[in-house]
mmCIF file of C-alpha atoms in Angstrom:
data_model
loop_
_atom_site.group_PDB
_atom_site.id
_atom_site.type_symbol
_atom_site.label_atom_id
_atom_site.label_comp_id
_atom_site.label_asym_id
_atom_site.label_seq_id
_atom_site.Cartn_x
_atom_site.Cartn_y
_atom_site.Cartn_z
ATOM 1 C CA MET A 181 70.627 74.469 39.422
ATOM 2 C CA ASP A 182 72.910 72.128 41.160
ATOM 3 C CA GLU A 183 72.785 73.083 44.704
ATOM 4 C CA ARG A 184 75.508 70.800 45.992
ATOM 5 C CA GLU A 185 77.685 73.971 47.128
ATOM 6 C CA VAL A 186 75.608 76.784 46.912
ATOM 7 C CA ARG A 187 71.580 76.831 47.952
ATOM 8 C CA TYR A 188 69.215 79.173 46.202
ATOM 9 C CA GLU A 189 66.329 80.273 47.797
ATOM 10 C CA VAL A 190 63.444 82.837 47.415
ATOM 11 C CA GLU A 191 61.664 84.216 50.120
ATOM 12 C CA GLY A 192 59.581 87.523 50.315
ATOM 13 C CA GLY A 193 61.281 89.274 47.200
ATOM 14 C CA THR A 194 64.906 88.134 48.294
ATOM 15 C CA ALA A 195 66.552 85.361 46.607
ATOM 16 C CA ARG A 196 69.535 84.026 49.118
ATOM 17 C CA LEU A 197 72.848 82.552 47.761
ATOM 18 C CA THR A 198 74.252 80.298 50.508
ATOM 19 C CA ILE A 199 78.277 78.736 49.859
ATOM 20 C CA ASP A 200 77.492 75.701 51.599
ATOM 21 C CA ARG A 201 80.851 74.450 52.719
ATOM 22 C CA GLU A 202 81.018 75.187 56.081
ATOM 23 C CA ALA A 203 83.717 72.170 56.615
ATOM 24 C CA ALA A 204 85.673 73.692 53.761
ATOM 25 C CA ARG A 205 85.062 77.193 55.266
ATOM 26 C CA ASN A 206 83.228 78.109 52.355
ATOM 27 C CA ALA A 207 86.178 78.277 50.164
ATOM 28 C CA LEU A 208 85.778 78.968 46.312
ATOM 29 C CA SER A 209 85.712 75.607 44.449
ATOM 30 C CA PRO A 210 84.925 75.977 40.695
ATOM 31 C CA ALA A 211 81.365 74.277 41.274
ATOM 32 C CA VAL A 212 80.902 77.245 43.626
ATOM 33 C CA VAL A 213 82.026 79.770 41.389
ATOM 34 C CA GLN A 214 79.998 78.340 38.742
ATOM 35 C CA GLN A 215 76.817 78.079 40.968
ATOM 36 C CA LEU A 216 77.133 81.579 42.274
ATOM 37 C CA THR A 217 77.344 82.721 38.708
ATOM 38 C CA GLU A 218 74.084 80.570 37.478
ATOM 39 C CA GLY A 219 72.443 81.704 40.866
ATOM 40 C CA LEU A 220 72.961 85.445 39.951
ATOM 41 C CA ALA A 221 70.941 84.793 36.399
ATOM 42 C CA ALA A 222 68.540 82.593 37.943
ATOM 43 C CA ALA A 223 67.600 85.567 40.530
ATOM 44 C CA GLU A 224 67.831 87.989 37.450
ATOM 45 C CA ALA A 225 65.506 86.068 35.229
ATOM 46 C CA ASP A 226 62.853 85.829 38.141
ATOM 47 C CA SER A 227 60.652 88.952 38.181
ATOM 48 C CA ALA A 228 59.911 88.046 41.831
ATOM 49 C CA VAL A 229 63.346 88.481 42.882
ATOM 50 C CA ARG A 230 63.920 92.093 43.890
ATOM 51 C CA CYS A 231 66.926 91.718 45.573
ATOM 52 C CA VAL A 232 69.777 89.228 45.999
ATOM 53 C CA VAL A 233 71.519 88.190 49.352
ATOM 54 C CA LEU A 234 74.970 86.470 49.346
ATOM 55 C CA THR A 235 76.218 84.574 52.542
ATOM 56 C CA GLY A 236 77.988 81.718 53.493
ATOM 57 C CA ALA A 237 77.091 78.706 55.721
ATOM 58 C CA GLY A 238 77.516 78.441 59.542
ATOM 59 C CA PRO A 239 78.238 80.967 62.234
ATOM 60 C CA ARG A 240 82.362 81.621 61.562
ATOM 61 C CA VAL A 241 83.304 82.089 57.955
ATOM 62 C CA PHE A 242 81.826 84.061 54.950
ATOM 63 C CA CYS A 243 84.193 83.101 52.580
ATOM 64 C CA ALA A 244 87.820 81.963 53.311
ATOM 65 C CA GLY A 245 88.573 82.753 49.520
ATOM 66 C CA GLY A 246 90.092 80.216 46.753
ATOM 67 C CA ASP A 247 90.339 76.316 47.246
ATOM 68 C CA LEU A 248 93.985 76.165 46.975
ATOM 69 C CA GLY A 249 93.619 71.995 46.267
ATOM 70 C CA GLY A 250 90.712 71.968 44.037
ATOM 71 C CA MET A 251 92.042 74.278 41.037
ATOM 72 C CA SER A 252 93.904 72.315 38.863
ATOM 73 C CA GLY A 253 91.757 72.199 35.623
ATOM 74 C CA ASP A 254 92.687 69.979 32.756
ATOM 75 C CA GLY A 255 96.337 71.692 31.875
ATOM 76 C CA PHE A 256 97.480 75.022 32.215
ATOM 77 C CA LEU A 257 94.582 76.682 29.773
ATOM 78 C CA SER A 258 91.758 74.788 31.537
ATOM 79 C CA ALA A 259 92.909 75.848 35.182
ATOM 80 C CA HIS A 260 93.809 79.473 33.741
ATOM 81 C CA GLU A 261 90.057 79.545 32.795
ATOM 82 C CA GLN A 262 89.040 78.396 36.555
ATOM 83 C CA ARG A 263 90.759 80.819 37.914
ATOM 84 C CA ARG A 264 89.390 83.439 35.301
ATOM 85 C CA ALA A 265 85.999 82.347 36.360
ATOM 86 C CA TYR A 266 86.173 84.119 39.421
ATOM 87 C CA GLY A 267 87.254 87.202 38.081
ATOM 88 C CA VAL A 268 83.977 87.203 35.408
ATOM 89 C CA LEU A 269 82.266 86.532 38.506
ATOM 90 C CA LEU A 270 83.331 89.616 40.196
ATOM 91 C CA GLN A 271 81.910 91.763 37.278
ATOM 92 C CA ARG A 272 78.795 89.153 36.878
ATOM 93 C CA PHE A 273 77.924 90.672 40.690
ATOM 94 C CA GLN A 274 77.955 94.484 39.178
ATOM 95 C CA GLN A 275 75.936 93.555 35.625
ATOM 96 C CA VAL A 276 73.006 91.870 37.124
ATOM 97 C CA LYS A 277 70.102 94.127 37.416
ATOM 98 C CA LYS A 278 69.202 93.541 41.052
ATOM 99 C CA PRO A 279 70.375 94.994 43.748
ATOM 100 C CA THR A 280 73.239 92.846 46.336
ATOM 101 C CA VAL A 281 73.646 92.365 49.823
ATOM 102 C CA ALA A 282 76.311 90.506 51.190
ATOM 103 C CA ARG A 283 75.595 89.282 54.446
ATOM 104 C CA VAL A 284 78.844 88.339 56.294
ATOM 105 C CA ASN A 285 78.408 86.188 58.754
ATOM 106 C CA GLY A 286 82.048 85.475 59.464
ATOM 107 C CA HIS A 287 85.986 86.270 57.989
ATOM 108 C CA ALA A 288 85.833 87.463 54.327
ATOM 109 C CA LEU A 289 89.187 86.933 53.084
ATOM 110 C CA ALA A 290 91.151 86.735 49.646
ATOM 111 C CA GLY A 291 88.330 86.120 47.677
ATOM 112 C CA GLY A 292 85.888 85.838 50.204
ATOM 113 C CA LEU A 293 86.676 89.840 50.543
ATOM 114 C CA GLY A 294 86.479 90.067 46.658
ATOM 115 C CA LEU A 295 82.786 88.837 46.802
ATOM 116 C CA VAL A 296 82.181 91.300 49.520
ATOM 117 C CA LEU A 297 83.229 94.131 47.651
ATOM 118 C CA ALA A 298 81.643 92.965 44.198
ATOM 119 C CA CYS A 299 78.117 93.151 46.273
ATOM 120 C CA ASP A 300 76.405 96.560 46.331
ATOM 121 C CA LEU A 301 76.123 96.865 50.216
ATOM 122 C CA ALA A 302 77.481 94.712 52.673
ATOM 123 C CA VAL A 303 76.133 94.092 56.355
ATOM 124 C CA SER A 304 78.910 92.396 58.649
ATOM 125 C CA THR A 305 78.731 90.442 62.028
ATOM 126 C CA ALA A 306 80.861 92.426 64.507
ATOM 127 C CA ASP A 307 83.324 89.435 64.884
ATOM 128 C CA ALA A 308 84.204 88.666 61.077
ATOM 129 C CA GLY A 309 87.541 89.521 60.184
ATOM 130 C CA PHE A 310 88.970 90.927 56.346
ATOM 131 C CA GLY A 311 92.215 90.566 54.880
ATOM 132 C CA THR A 312 94.044 89.307 51.608
ATOM 133 C CA PRO A 313 96.190 86.490 52.981
ATOM 134 C CA GLU A 314 97.464 85.535 49.809
ATOM 135 C CA VAL A 315 101.030 86.900 50.068
ATOM 136 C CA ASP A 316 102.165 84.767 52.918
ATOM 137 C CA ARG A 317 101.043 81.860 50.724
ATOM 138 C CA GLY A 318 103.522 83.000 47.954
ATOM 139 C CA LEU A 319 100.588 84.469 46.355
ATOM 140 C CA PHE A 320 99.016 87.764 45.043
ATOM 141 C CA PRO A 321 95.344 88.763 45.325
ATOM 142 C CA MET A 322 95.458 89.524 41.592
ATOM 143 C CA MET A 323 91.857 89.895 40.696
ATOM 144 C CA LEU A 324 90.081 91.008 43.685
ATOM 145 C CA MET A 325 92.791 93.955 43.414
ATOM 146 C CA ALA A 326 90.778 95.600 40.770
ATOM 147 C CA LEU A 327 88.038 96.185 43.199
ATOM 148 C CA LEU A 328 90.330 96.489 46.137
ATOM 149 C CA GLN A 329 91.544 99.815 44.277
ATOM 150 C CA ARG A 330 88.091 101.133 43.470
ATOM 151 C CA HIS A 331 86.972 101.077 46.850
ATOM 152 C CA LEU A 332 90.189 101.976 48.910
ATOM 153 C CA GLY A 333 92.613 104.825 48.168
ATOM 154 C CA ARG A 334 96.553 103.761 47.115
ATOM 155 C CA LYS A 335 98.153 103.535 50.413
ATOM 156 C CA ARG A 336 95.206 101.217 52.394
ATOM 157 C CA ALA A 337 94.527 99.112 49.199
ATOM 158 C CA LEU A 338 98.605 98.480 48.822
ATOM 159 C CA GLU A 339 99.151 98.020 53.134
ATOM 160 C CA LEU A 340 96.283 95.417 53.168
ATOM 161 C CA VAL A 341 97.716 93.352 49.802
ATOM 162 C CA LEU A 342 101.368 93.719 50.840
ATOM 163 C CA THR A 343 101.083 93.209 54.399
ATOM 164 C CA GLY A 344 98.074 90.503 54.361
ATOM 165 C CA GLU A 345 97.000 91.820 57.522
ATOM 166 C CA ARG A 346 93.693 90.853 58.600
ATOM 167 C CA LEU A 347 91.227 94.050 59.678
ATOM 168 C CA SER A 348 88.449 93.860 62.078
ATOM 169 C CA ALA A 349 84.939 94.673 61.476
ATOM 170 C CA ALA A 350 85.050 97.924 63.048
ATOM 171 C CA ARG A 351 88.606 98.870 60.951
ATOM 172 C CA ALA A 352 86.322 97.410 57.746
ATOM 173 C CA LEU A 353 83.470 99.771 58.354
ATOM 174 C CA GLU A 354 85.911 102.624 58.967
ATOM 175 C CA TRP A 355 87.780 101.893 55.730
ATOM 176 C CA GLY A 356 84.476 101.648 53.859
ATOM 177 C CA LEU A 357 84.707 98.082 53.301
ATOM 178 C CA VAL A 358 81.138 97.150 54.625
ATOM 179 C CA ASN A 359 78.195 99.497 55.195
ATOM 180 C CA ARG A 360 76.803 98.243 58.760
ATOM 181 C CA VAL A 361 78.212 96.452 61.734
ATOM 182 C CA VAL A 362 76.338 94.332 63.669
ATOM 183 C CA PRO A 363 76.402 92.190 66.836
ATOM 184 C CA ALA A 364 75.898 88.301 65.653
ATOM 185 C CA ALA A 365 72.219 88.494 67.131
ATOM 186 C CA GLU A 366 71.321 91.335 64.993
ATOM 187 C CA LEU A 367 72.753 90.191 61.735
ATOM 188 C CA ASP A 368 69.725 88.596 60.242
ATOM 189 C CA ALA A 369 67.205 91.276 60.915
ATOM 190 C CA ALA A 370 69.732 94.021 59.524
ATOM 191 C CA THR A 371 70.150 92.219 56.386
ATOM 192 C CA SER A 372 66.442 91.342 55.814
ATOM 193 C CA ALA A 373 65.943 95.453 56.349
ATOM 194 C CA LEU A 374 68.260 96.787 54.015
ATOM 195 C CA ALA A 375 67.138 93.872 51.505
ATOM 196 C CA THR A 376 63.416 95.079 51.972
ATOM 197 C CA ALA A 377 64.329 98.671 51.549
ATOM 198 C CA LEU A 378 65.762 98.140 48.161
ATOM 199 C CA ALA A 379 63.120 95.605 47.649
ATOM 200 C CA GLY A 380 60.929 98.786 47.924
ATOM 201 C CA LYS A 381 62.481 100.820 45.148
ATOM 202 C CA SER A 382 61.565 100.683 41.205
ATOM 203 C CA GLN A 383 63.866 97.838 39.692
ATOM 204 C CA ALA A 384 63.822 99.483 36.193
ATOM 205 C CA VAL A 385 65.037 102.756 37.926
ATOM 206 C CA LEU A 386 67.683 100.756 40.222
ATOM 207 C CA ALA A 387 68.925 98.884 37.199
ATOM 208 C CA LEU A 388 69.423 101.914 34.726
ATOM 209 C CA GLY A 389 71.220 103.809 38.278
ATOM 210 C CA ARG A 390 73.502 101.013 38.625
ATOM 211 C CA ARG A 391 74.518 100.580 35.471
ATOM 212 C CA ALA A 392 75.064 104.128 34.904
ATOM 213 C CA PHE A 393 77.312 104.258 38.818
ATOM 214 C CA PHE A 394 79.569 101.658 37.104
ATOM 215 C CA THR A 395 79.933 102.749 33.691
ATOM 216 C CA ALA A 396 80.871 106.387 35.049
ATOM 217 C CA GLU A 397 83.288 104.724 37.710
ATOM 218 C CA ASP A 398 85.893 104.610 35.379
ATOM 219 C CA LEU A 399 85.524 107.525 33.249
ATOM 220 C CA PRO A 400 87.657 110.780 33.440
ATOM 221 C CA LEU A 401 85.328 113.565 34.819
ATOM 222 C CA ALA A 402 84.236 115.288 32.204
ATOM 223 C CA GLN A 403 83.022 112.326 30.424
ATOM 224 C CA ALA A 404 81.339 111.080 33.335
ATOM 225 C CA VAL A 405 79.284 114.102 33.965
ATOM 226 C CA GLU A 406 78.499 114.082 30.131
ATOM 227 C CA PHE A 407 77.519 110.581 30.635
ATOM 228 C CA LEU A 408 75.246 110.839 33.241
ATOM 229 C CA SER A 409 73.271 113.946 31.843
ATOM 230 C CA GLY A 410 72.526 111.873 29.006
ATOM 231 C CA GLN A 411 71.432 108.862 31.554
ATOM 232 C CA LEU A 412 69.361 111.263 33.406
ATOM 233 C CA SER A 413 67.710 112.150 30.158
ATOM 234 C CA LEU A 414 66.851 108.511 29.884
ATOM 235 C CA ASN A 415 66.127 108.234 33.417
ATOM 236 C CA LEU A 416 63.016 111.025 32.915
ATOM 237 C CA LEU A 417 61.346 109.009 30.181
ATOM 238 C CA ALA A 418 60.923 106.291 32.527
ATOM 239 C CA GLU A 419 57.101 105.435 33.488
ATOM 240 C CA ASP A 420 58.054 104.959 37.516
ATOM 241 C CA ALA A 421 60.105 108.717 37.093
ATOM 242 C CA ALA A 422 56.560 110.056 35.977
ATOM 243 C CA GLU A 423 55.023 107.965 39.083
ATOM 244 C CA GLY A 424 57.366 109.099 41.918
ATOM 245 C CA VAL A 425 56.923 112.567 41.068
ATOM 246 C CA THR A 426 53.101 112.405 40.775
ATOM 247 C CA ALA A 427 53.376 110.468 44.228
ATOM 248 C CA PHE A 428 55.705 113.081 45.864
ATOM 249 C CA LEU A 429 53.527 115.666 45.213
ATOM 250 C CA GLU A 430 50.503 114.049 45.900
ATOM 251 C CA LYS A 431 52.241 112.972 49.433
ATOM 252 C CA ARG A 432 51.356 109.541 48.653
ATOM 253 C CA PRO A 433 54.039 106.303 48.577
ATOM 254 C CA ALA A 434 54.696 105.424 44.839
ATOM 255 C CA ARG A 435 53.098 102.747 43.124
ATOM 256 C CA TRP A 436 55.978 100.926 41.134
ATOM 257 C CA SER A 437 55.403 99.409 37.790
ATOM 258 C CA ASP A 438 59.283 98.777 37.518
ATOM 259 C CA ARG A 439 59.249 100.448 34.067
#
């Protein structure tokens, strides 16, 4: 894949996608969106990869959102498809079969906040800020709002998108937008620990469970319970389910086959 704006590196079972536009505050150009999509596909196809970490270059900004000067396209429909590609990317993060972690090295704003929300888990440096400032540009955070609605209650989601207020990392943790907040010096260790924990699980069971989670999320309660009961029966047919139960009874670590 072309790595001009997104670096793709694999080490120790973790694929790291780094938005590499520090001078542009790691803004989401069309190339970044395309290369992130390609990076997810590469990670999914690589059996050595067991977890995906997303981050930004440099110490100050994870991603400042869309590149307002680089989304012109060739005509209205072309520009629309460029913008729509970001929404497809948000969904792709949830569809990929590997668990994903956002390493939030700095401010996550607008579309950058959407990327944090699209990842399964997020670890943030303590001095990062989070927000949707689009309203102050005469815009509205349309696509990422779909994820905000699922992460926050109505009042908090509306407060964020209507006021454009920036949240501290501590407030983002309180609101459930991130899982961990650590000093900058501890960010790599905290992210690595979380990625290593995920990499040590059965990849087959994680893939099945993540898909069930996101499918059930939008179902009415009765349908969700019925759907998930079927997914449990499917889960119990997995080789790793038998191995996990056997390992528990034998008081030993499980040896996953990822099947």
